[in-house]
């Protein structure tokens, strides 16, 4: 069973794609496109964080009894990522190419190492610990479906 | 699986991996300096003492130094392995590896038995303990697939490499121990195809698609490649059938070429088109791996066994060409990230009141692009001249050595500058 790995991992992939498109738009000074892609990226990323912080993590903490462990680290990394994302957004508004691309690099690298940790450690653990509580995730995470293969 | 593994408290401190990374160019400088002083004699034979000295400056001082530093960072953070007493153990390991490699290199250059003995004492227990710790730690997290599984097999190969190397060095030390030169081939095969290549295959499956935004490797490609290589190495070691060695070399060479081609294909399909120095180094490394595999394959079918110059050519392509390029590229990815991460650590750990502004430079500002590009050019040109000096009269050896020396000096300067940035900002913060 790897419903969590599949669903949340797929969200990483789709946010990466938006990020890459946004960055490419900024590189060619297409600010209108960049602005709309940024909005899309920001909405999806914040929704993904909310899915984790309000549904996945609390369930995980409840089932494993680990409240100060990995989920706490992931939350603090989310806070850092939100701040970087906000800085990119402000720079997109100002059409500040250097700032967008510079902060993007930091955002991207930090995001990737964050994603590796989730996909390599946290999601596999969650898939094990939440085997019997997937229905609760279905109720609380928009679009989440429990799959039996994987 | 270790639940505490993701804790930031367990993330290695800044200096734990960085002291390894700063030592890497120092051994690059040492290797280039030996080549410069020697002036090309050593390129005549892989058994030339100076050739063995340079080889070990590169394999232990550069490659293993970089790989151990990266493993110490990655095992806790990316693979969920926790190692008790990591900081202190890593500092000891670094000291022993540095001192042991220096002993071994000087032992080859001076043919002094006590130096070989000292090298064995410093290197063998430390590296075997490290390899065992990695094997056991990964076994304990119960995941043997993916990068962690490859790291475990690579550590096992390191174990055998070090044991064989230790035996060979003991034979240089004590007359009572017979020198069995035939073991050198096993030592080199487990060291390169086992330890270096398997770890790179396993780690690249995880890091190349993520950090260089390429499509993923074909499903199961890296895992099968790792198992197949392991099988070949075990078969070649346990079945001393005449001709088996040659067949195994040919198949291994083919696998190198296939892996290099697949990786190059992926790198050409990077989605982000932004300048990335790691991408440059990895492309160069993969071209060298492809060529090195080709030379080995060709040599394996040569009528009288591989010619000495083919072995030397393959050695230059695979060690300085492939492995050094990859490590060099990796350093430019990991060191700026560690500088940034550790400067932001107080915020991540929630040690500052919300709203406090903590300055950290952007990751791409930690090392400027121009000096990295310059260093890449020095490295690539040095490599090219070194290859030329194998085919042409050794006219090119000294210029090649000078370029390699300059490249490693610039790498050192670039890394020191990054570390200096960390020191300035973290010291300023403590003072505030």
Short mmCIF file of C-alpha atoms in Angstrom, two decimals, chain A residues 12-13 16-17 19-20 23 27 60 64 66 68-71 73-74 76-77 80 83-84 87 98 100-110 112-113 115-122 124-125 128, chain B residues 1-9 76-80 143 145-148 206 209-213 271-276 333 337 340-341 344 347-350 357-358 360-365:
data_model
loop_
_atom_site.label_atom_id
_atom_site.label_comp_id
_atom_site.label_asym_id
_atom_site.label_seq_id
_atom_site.Cartn_x
_atom_site.Cartn_y
_atom_site.Cartn_z
CA UNK A 12 5.40 17.41 -5.42
CA UNK A 13 5.86 16.55 -9.07
CA UNK A 16 7.81 21.23 -9.54
CA UNK A 17 6.38 21.49 -13.02
CA UNK A 19 7.76 26.12 -10.63
CA UNK A 20 9.87 25.28 -13.68
CA UNK A 23 10.98 30.28 -13.73
CA UNK A 27 13.80 34.14 -17.69
CA UNK A 60 0.43 10.38 11.74
CA UNK A 64 2.53 6.80 16.10
CA UNK A 66 5.36 10.99 17.73
CA UNK A 68 7.90 16.24 18.34
CA UNK A 69 9.62 14.15 15.67
CA UNK A 70 9.62 14.24 11.88
CA UNK A 71 6.32 16.09 11.47
CA UNK A 73 10.69 19.26 11.33
CA UNK A 74 8.52 19.17 8.22
CA UNK A 76 9.32 24.18 10.32
CA UNK A 77 10.62 23.52 6.82
CA UNK A 80 10.79 28.44 5.70
CA UNK A 83 8.67 32.62 3.44
CA UNK A 84 10.82 31.93 0.37
CA UNK A 87 9.68 36.52 -1.39
CA UNK A 98 17.40 38.94 -10.37
CA UNK A 100 13.09 36.00 -8.49
CA UNK A 101 15.79 33.84 -10.03
CA UNK A 102 18.09 34.10 -7.01
CA UNK A 103 15.46 33.25 -4.44
CA UNK A 104 14.06 30.58 -6.77
CA UNK A 105 17.36 28.73 -6.67
CA UNK A 106 17.33 28.65 -2.87
CA UNK A 107 13.63 27.74 -2.78
CA UNK A 108 14.15 24.96 -5.32
CA UNK A 109 17.15 23.33 -3.60
CA UNK A 110 15.59 23.52 -0.15
CA UNK A 112 13.97 19.26 -3.21
CA UNK A 113 15.80 18.13 -0.08
CA UNK A 115 10.73 16.43 -0.71
CA UNK A 116 13.42 13.74 -0.63
CA UNK A 117 13.00 13.43 3.13
CA UNK A 118 9.23 13.19 2.85
CA UNK A 119 9.31 10.71 -0.02
CA UNK A 120 12.14 8.58 1.34
CA UNK A 121 11.28 8.51 5.01
CA UNK A 122 8.02 10.14 6.06
CA UNK A 124 6.71 5.26 3.56
CA UNK A 125 6.33 5.44 7.36
CA UNK A 128 2.61 1.80 7.12
CA UNK B 1 12.64 2.46 10.35
CA UNK B 2 13.97 5.15 12.58
CA UNK B 3 11.32 7.60 13.68
CA UNK B 4 13.76 10.17 15.02
CA UNK B 5 15.73 10.19 11.80
CA UNK B 6 14.24 13.37 10.41
CA UNK B 7 14.92 15.37 13.51
CA UNK B 8 17.00 18.45 12.85
CA UNK B 9 18.88 17.69 16.03
CA UNK B 76 21.02 10.83 8.51
CA UNK B 77 19.22 13.37 6.38
CA UNK B 78 18.16 11.55 3.23
CA UNK B 79 18.16 7.91 4.20
CA UNK B 80 16.92 8.14 7.76
CA UNK B 143 15.30 -0.63 3.72
CA UNK B 145 16.18 -0.73 -1.94
CA UNK B 146 17.06 2.52 -3.65
CA UNK B 147 19.97 4.70 -2.62
CA UNK B 148 20.23 3.14 0.84
CA UNK B 206 17.82 9.77 -6.35
CA UNK B 209 16.22 13.67 -11.41
CA UNK B 210 15.48 15.79 -8.34
CA UNK B 211 18.29 18.31 -8.26
CA UNK B 212 19.04 18.55 -11.97
CA UNK B 213 15.36 18.24 -13.03
CA UNK B 271 13.80 20.73 -17.73
CA UNK B 272 15.37 23.76 -16.03
CA UNK B 273 17.67 25.40 -18.51
CA UNK B 274 19.51 27.51 -15.96
CA UNK B 275 23.27 27.35 -15.70
CA UNK B 276 24.30 24.55 -13.37
CA UNK B 333 25.99 21.52 -5.16
CA UNK B 337 23.54 24.38 0.32
CA UNK B 340 22.82 28.37 3.59
CA UNK B 341 21.12 25.62 5.60
CA UNK B 344 19.17 29.35 8.57
CA UNK B 347 15.13 29.73 12.33
CA UNK B 348 14.44 26.14 11.34
CA UNK B 349 14.96 24.97 14.89
CA UNK B 350 12.63 27.68 16.18
CA UNK B 357 15.07 38.59 10.41
CA UNK B 358 18.02 36.25 10.04
CA UNK B 360 21.45 34.26 4.87
CA UNK B 361 22.75 34.78 1.33
CA UNK B 362 20.92 33.04 -1.53
CA UNK B 363 22.41 29.65 -2.27
CA UNK B 364 23.65 30.75 -5.69
CA UNK B 365 25.50 33.71 -4.14
#
